[in-house]
Coordinates of C-alpha atoms in Angstrom, one line a residue:
Chain A
M66 CA -37.4 45.3 -0.3
T67 CA -36.2 43.5 2.8
S68 CA -38.3 44.1 5.8
Q69 CA -36.5 44.9 9.1
N70 CA -37.6 44.1 12.6
L71 CA -37.7 47.5 14.3
S72 CA -35.8 46.1 17.3
T73 CA -32.9 45.3 15.0
Q74 CA -32.9 48.3 12.8
L75 CA -29.7 50.1 12.7
R76 CA -29.5 53.8 13.6
A77 CA -27.0 56.3 12.3
L78 CA -26.2 59.9 13.1
V79 CA -24.9 62.1 10.3
V80 CA -22.8 65.0 11.6
D81 CA -22.0 67.5 8.9
D82 CA -22.2 71.3 8.4
N83 CA -22.9 70.9 4.8
I84 CA -26.5 70.6 4.0
L85 CA -25.8 68.7 0.8
N86 CA -23.8 66.1 2.5
R87 CA -26.5 65.7 5.2
K88 CA -29.2 65.2 2.6
I89 CA -27.1 62.8 0.4
H90 CA -25.8 60.7 3.3
E91 CA -29.2 60.5 4.9
R92 CA -30.7 59.3 1.6
M93 CA -27.9 56.7 1.2
L94 CA -28.4 55.4 4.7
N95 CA -32.2 55.2 4.4
G96 CA -31.7 53.4 1.1
L97 CA -29.7 50.8 2.9
G98 CA -32.4 50.4 5.5
V99 CA -30.7 52.5 8.2
E100 CA -32.7 54.9 10.2
C101 CA -31.0 58.2 10.3
M102 CA -30.7 61.6 12.2
V103 CA -28.8 64.5 11.0
V104 CA -27.1 67.3 12.9
A105 CA -25.1 70.3 11.7
N106 CA -22.0 70.2 14.0
G107 CA -20.0 68.5 16.7
K108 CA -21.8 70.2 19.5
E109 CA -25.2 69.0 18.3
A110 CA -23.8 65.4 18.0
V111 CA -22.7 65.6 21.7
D112 CA -26.0 67.1 22.7
V113 CA -28.1 64.4 21.2
H114 CA -26.1 61.8 23.0
F115 CA -26.3 63.9 26.3
Y116 CA -30.1 63.8 26.0
G117 CA -30.1 60.1 25.7
Q118 CA -30.1 59.2 22.0
S119 CA -27.8 56.3 20.9
F120 CA -26.7 55.2 17.5
D121 CA -25.0 52.2 15.9
L122 CA -23.0 54.4 13.5
I123 CA -21.9 58.0 13.5
L124 CA -20.6 59.6 10.3
M125 CA -18.5 62.5 11.5
D126 CA -17.3 65.4 9.3
K127 CA -14.0 66.8 10.3
D128 CA -14.3 70.6 9.6
M129 CA -17.4 72.1 11.2
P130 CA -18.1 75.3 13.0
I131 CA -18.9 75.5 16.8
M132 CA -17.3 72.1 17.5
N133 CA -15.3 70.2 14.8
G134 CA -15.1 66.5 14.3
I135 CA -12.1 66.0 16.2
E136 CA -13.3 67.8 19.3
A137 CA -16.7 66.0 19.0
T138 CA -15.1 62.6 18.7
K139 CA -13.0 63.1 21.7
E140 CA -16.0 64.4 23.7
L141 CA -18.2 61.4 22.7
R142 CA -15.5 58.9 23.6
S143 CA -14.9 60.6 26.9
M144 CA -18.7 60.2 27.6
G145 CA -18.3 56.5 27.0
I146 CA -19.9 56.4 23.6
N147 CA -18.7 53.2 22.0
S148 CA -20.6 53.6 18.7
L149 CA -18.8 53.1 15.4
I150 CA -17.5 56.5 14.5
V151 CA -16.5 57.0 10.9
G152 CA -14.7 60.2 10.1
V153 CA -15.4 61.7 6.7
S154 CA -13.6 64.6 5.1
S155 CA -12.4 66.0 1.9
R156 CA -9.0 66.7 3.6
S157 CA -6.6 64.1 2.6
M158 CA -3.3 65.1 4.3
E159 CA -1.8 62.3 6.3
A160 CA -1.3 64.5 9.4
E161 CA -4.8 65.6 9.5
I162 CA -6.2 62.2 9.0
R163 CA -3.9 60.8 11.8
E164 CA -5.1 63.5 14.1
F165 CA -8.7 62.7 13.4
M166 CA -8.2 59.0 13.9
E167 CA -6.3 59.5 17.2
A168 CA -9.4 61.4 18.5
G169 CA -11.2 58.1 18.6
L170 CA -12.4 57.2 15.1
N171 CA -12.9 53.5 14.1
D172 CA -12.4 54.4 10.5
Y173 CA -11.9 57.2 8.0
H174 CA -13.2 57.9 4.5
V175 CA -12.5 60.6 2.0
K176 CA -15.6 62.4 0.8
P177 CA -17.8 62.0 -1.0
L178 CA -19.1 58.7 0.4
T179 CA -20.7 56.2 -1.9
T180 CA -23.5 53.7 -1.2
H181 CA -21.0 50.9 -1.7
K182 CA -18.7 52.3 1.0
L183 CA -21.5 52.8 3.4
A184 CA -22.7 49.2 2.8
S185 CA -19.3 47.9 3.7
I186 CA -19.3 50.1 6.9
I187 CA -22.6 48.7 7.9
H188 CA -21.5 45.2 7.1
N189 CA -18.7 45.8 9.6
I190 CA -21.3 46.7 12.2
N191 CA -23.5 43.7 11.6
P192 CA -22.5 41.2 8.8
N193 CA -26.0 39.7 9.0
Y194 CA -27.7 43.1 8.5
A195 CA -29.9 42.8 5.3
T196 CA -29.7 46.1 3.4
K197 CA -32.6 47.0 1.1
Chain B
M23 CA -42.7 67.3 -28.7
D24 CA -43.3 63.6 -27.9
K25 CA -42.1 61.9 -24.8
T26 CA -39.5 59.7 -26.5
R27 CA -37.8 62.6 -28.2
L28 CA -37.7 64.7 -25.0
Q29 CA -36.1 61.7 -23.1
R30 CA -33.7 61.3 -25.9
E31 CA -32.7 64.9 -25.7
A32 CA -32.3 64.7 -22.0
A33 CA -30.2 61.6 -22.3
F34 CA -28.0 63.3 -24.8
I35 CA -27.4 66.3 -22.5
R36 CA -26.6 63.9 -19.7
S37 CA -24.2 62.0 -21.8
S38 CA -22.5 65.2 -23.0
L39 CA -22.2 66.5 -19.5
L40 CA -20.4 63.3 -18.4
D41 CA -18.3 62.9 -21.4
Q42 CA -17.1 66.5 -21.5
G43 CA -16.2 66.4 -17.8
Y44 CA -18.8 68.8 -16.5
L45 CA -20.0 66.0 -14.3
D46 CA -18.4 62.9 -12.8
E47 CA -19.2 59.5 -11.1
Q48 CA -20.7 61.3 -8.2
F49 CA -23.6 62.6 -10.3
I50 CA -24.3 58.9 -11.3
Q51 CA -24.2 57.9 -7.5
L52 CA -26.9 60.6 -7.0
E53 CA -29.1 59.2 -9.8
E54 CA -28.8 55.7 -8.2
L55 CA -30.4 57.2 -5.1
Q56 CA -33.5 57.9 -7.0
D57 CA -36.5 55.5 -6.6
N58 CA -40.3 55.7 -6.6
D59 CA -40.2 57.2 -3.1
N60 CA -37.6 59.8 -4.1
P61 CA -38.3 60.4 -7.8
N62 CA -36.8 63.9 -8.0
F63 CA -33.8 63.4 -5.7
V64 CA -31.1 64.5 -8.1
E65 CA -33.0 67.7 -9.0
E66 CA -33.6 68.4 -5.4
V67 CA -29.9 68.1 -4.5
V68 CA -28.7 70.1 -7.6
T69 CA -31.2 72.8 -6.6
L70 CA -30.1 72.8 -3.0
F71 CA -26.4 73.1 -4.3
Y72 CA -27.2 76.2 -6.3
T73 CA -29.2 77.7 -3.5
D74 CA -26.6 77.0 -0.8
S75 CA -23.5 77.7 -2.8
A76 CA -24.8 81.2 -3.8
R77 CA -24.0 82.2 -0.3
L78 CA -20.4 80.9 -0.6
I79 CA -19.9 82.6 -4.0
Y80 CA -21.1 85.9 -2.4
N81 CA -18.6 85.4 0.6
I82 CA -15.7 84.8 -1.7
D83 CA -16.6 87.7 -4.0
Q84 CA -16.8 90.0 -0.9
A85 CA -13.5 88.6 0.5
L86 CA -11.8 89.3 -2.8
L87 CA -13.1 92.7 -3.1
S88 CA -12.1 93.8 0.5
N89 CA -8.9 95.8 0.8
Q90 CA -7.0 93.3 2.7
S91 CA -7.2 89.7 1.4
D92 CA -7.6 87.2 4.2
F93 CA -6.3 84.0 2.4
S94 CA -7.2 81.9 5.3
K95 CA -10.7 82.9 5.1
L96 CA -10.7 82.7 1.3
D97 CA -9.3 79.0 1.6
D98 CA -12.0 78.1 4.1
Y99 CA -14.9 79.4 2.0
M100 CA -13.4 77.7 -1.1
H101 CA -12.9 74.5 0.8
Q102 CA -16.7 74.5 1.7
F103 CA -17.6 75.3 -1.9
K104 CA -15.4 72.7 -3.3
G105 CA -16.8 70.2 -1.0
S106 CA -20.3 71.0 -2.3
C107 CA -19.1 70.7 -5.9
S108 CA -17.6 67.4 -5.1
S109 CA -20.9 66.2 -3.6
I110 CA -22.9 66.8 -6.7
G111 CA -20.3 65.7 -9.1
A112 CA -19.6 69.1 -10.6
K113 CA -16.1 68.0 -11.9
K114 CA -15.1 71.0 -13.9
V115 CA -16.0 73.6 -11.2
K116 CA -14.4 71.4 -8.5
N117 CA -11.1 71.2 -10.7
E118 CA -11.1 75.1 -11.0
C119 CA -11.4 75.2 -7.1
T120 CA -8.3 73.2 -6.8
G121 CA -6.4 75.9 -8.9
F122 CA -7.8 78.6 -6.6
G123 CA -6.7 76.7 -3.5
E124 CA -3.1 76.6 -4.9
Y125 CA -3.2 80.5 -5.5
C126 CA -4.4 80.9 -2.0
D127 CA -1.6 78.9 -0.6
A128 CA 0.8 81.0 -2.5
H129 CA -0.9 84.2 -1.3
N130 CA -1.4 85.2 -5.0
Y131 CA -4.4 87.6 -5.0
D132 CA -4.4 88.1 -8.7
G133 CA -4.3 84.3 -9.4
C134 CA -7.2 83.9 -6.8
Y135 CA -9.2 86.7 -8.5
R136 CA -8.7 85.4 -12.1
T137 CA -9.4 81.7 -11.1
F138 CA -12.6 82.8 -9.3
Q139 CA -13.9 84.5 -12.4
Q140 CA -13.4 81.1 -14.2
I141 CA -15.0 79.2 -11.5
K142 CA -18.1 81.4 -11.6
Q143 CA -18.3 81.1 -15.4
E144 CA -18.1 77.2 -15.2
Y145 CA -20.6 77.3 -12.3
I146 CA -23.2 79.3 -14.4
T147 CA -22.5 77.2 -17.5
L148 CA -23.2 74.0 -15.6
K149 CA -26.3 75.6 -14.0
K150 CA -27.8 76.4 -17.4
K151 CA -27.1 73.0 -18.8
L152 CA -28.6 71.2 -15.8
E153 CA -31.6 73.5 -15.8
T154 CA -32.3 72.5 -19.5
Y155 CA -31.8 68.8 -18.6
F156 CA -34.2 68.8 -15.8
Q157 CA -36.7 70.8 -17.7
L158 CA -36.7 68.1 -20.4
L159 CA -37.1 65.4 -17.8
R160 CA -40.0 67.2 -16.4
Q161 CA -41.7 67.7 -19.6
A162 CA -41.3 64.1 -20.7
A163 CA -42.7 63.0 -17.2
Q164 CA -45.8 65.2 -17.8
I165 CA -46.7 63.6 -21.2

């Protein structure tokens, strides 16, 4: 296991209304040495930032109740949040993906995510980050 | 029954589930997330799937039984359920969900109803097979 200096540990926010995806993505990120918080919708994602939390990576589901991924991404960008926001969804229609990207995503992946995909996303944040 | 035999039986069930298309690569992804700190991760996720999806199954059942079929609502419930199936690698169930979605798009109530009965059957079949699989693993671990 590679030990991480706490000051350089990456932090991720998983935003997904599906409890399975929250559990799986959290486990994947933890397995890659990334500290993780999970929330169940876009409004909670906005709220945690409003109350001062910051993250290196946000995994944003598209279809969620209360506030969806498009709305949340737009809101976070308007708040000046520059974190890497990666959209994830099982929807694959081009128009839907484009709308999500135009909300302010850095990248988009079709669900389910794999550890390999997440590792490459993390590598984009910090090529020198040593995953477990 | 000795440990080796139990493990062999569990491995046979696992291979069969993958070979026969009940499960896909995503299940293997979940297995790779298991380690000494998370030794039962796959069983936890599968248990969570069946607990959480019972709610969606009920919602779809109720929506189909109502006098006026709201295809938009049906599609939304099924999208959520299909997403969960995809997350645990429940390939056969997920594929049936795709068929349901097509009938929803066509506003074909009979097609939706028939397909949903098939979905429930595949869902229960997979549940029983996975219960047997995890039970064998637990028994082997206890020896």
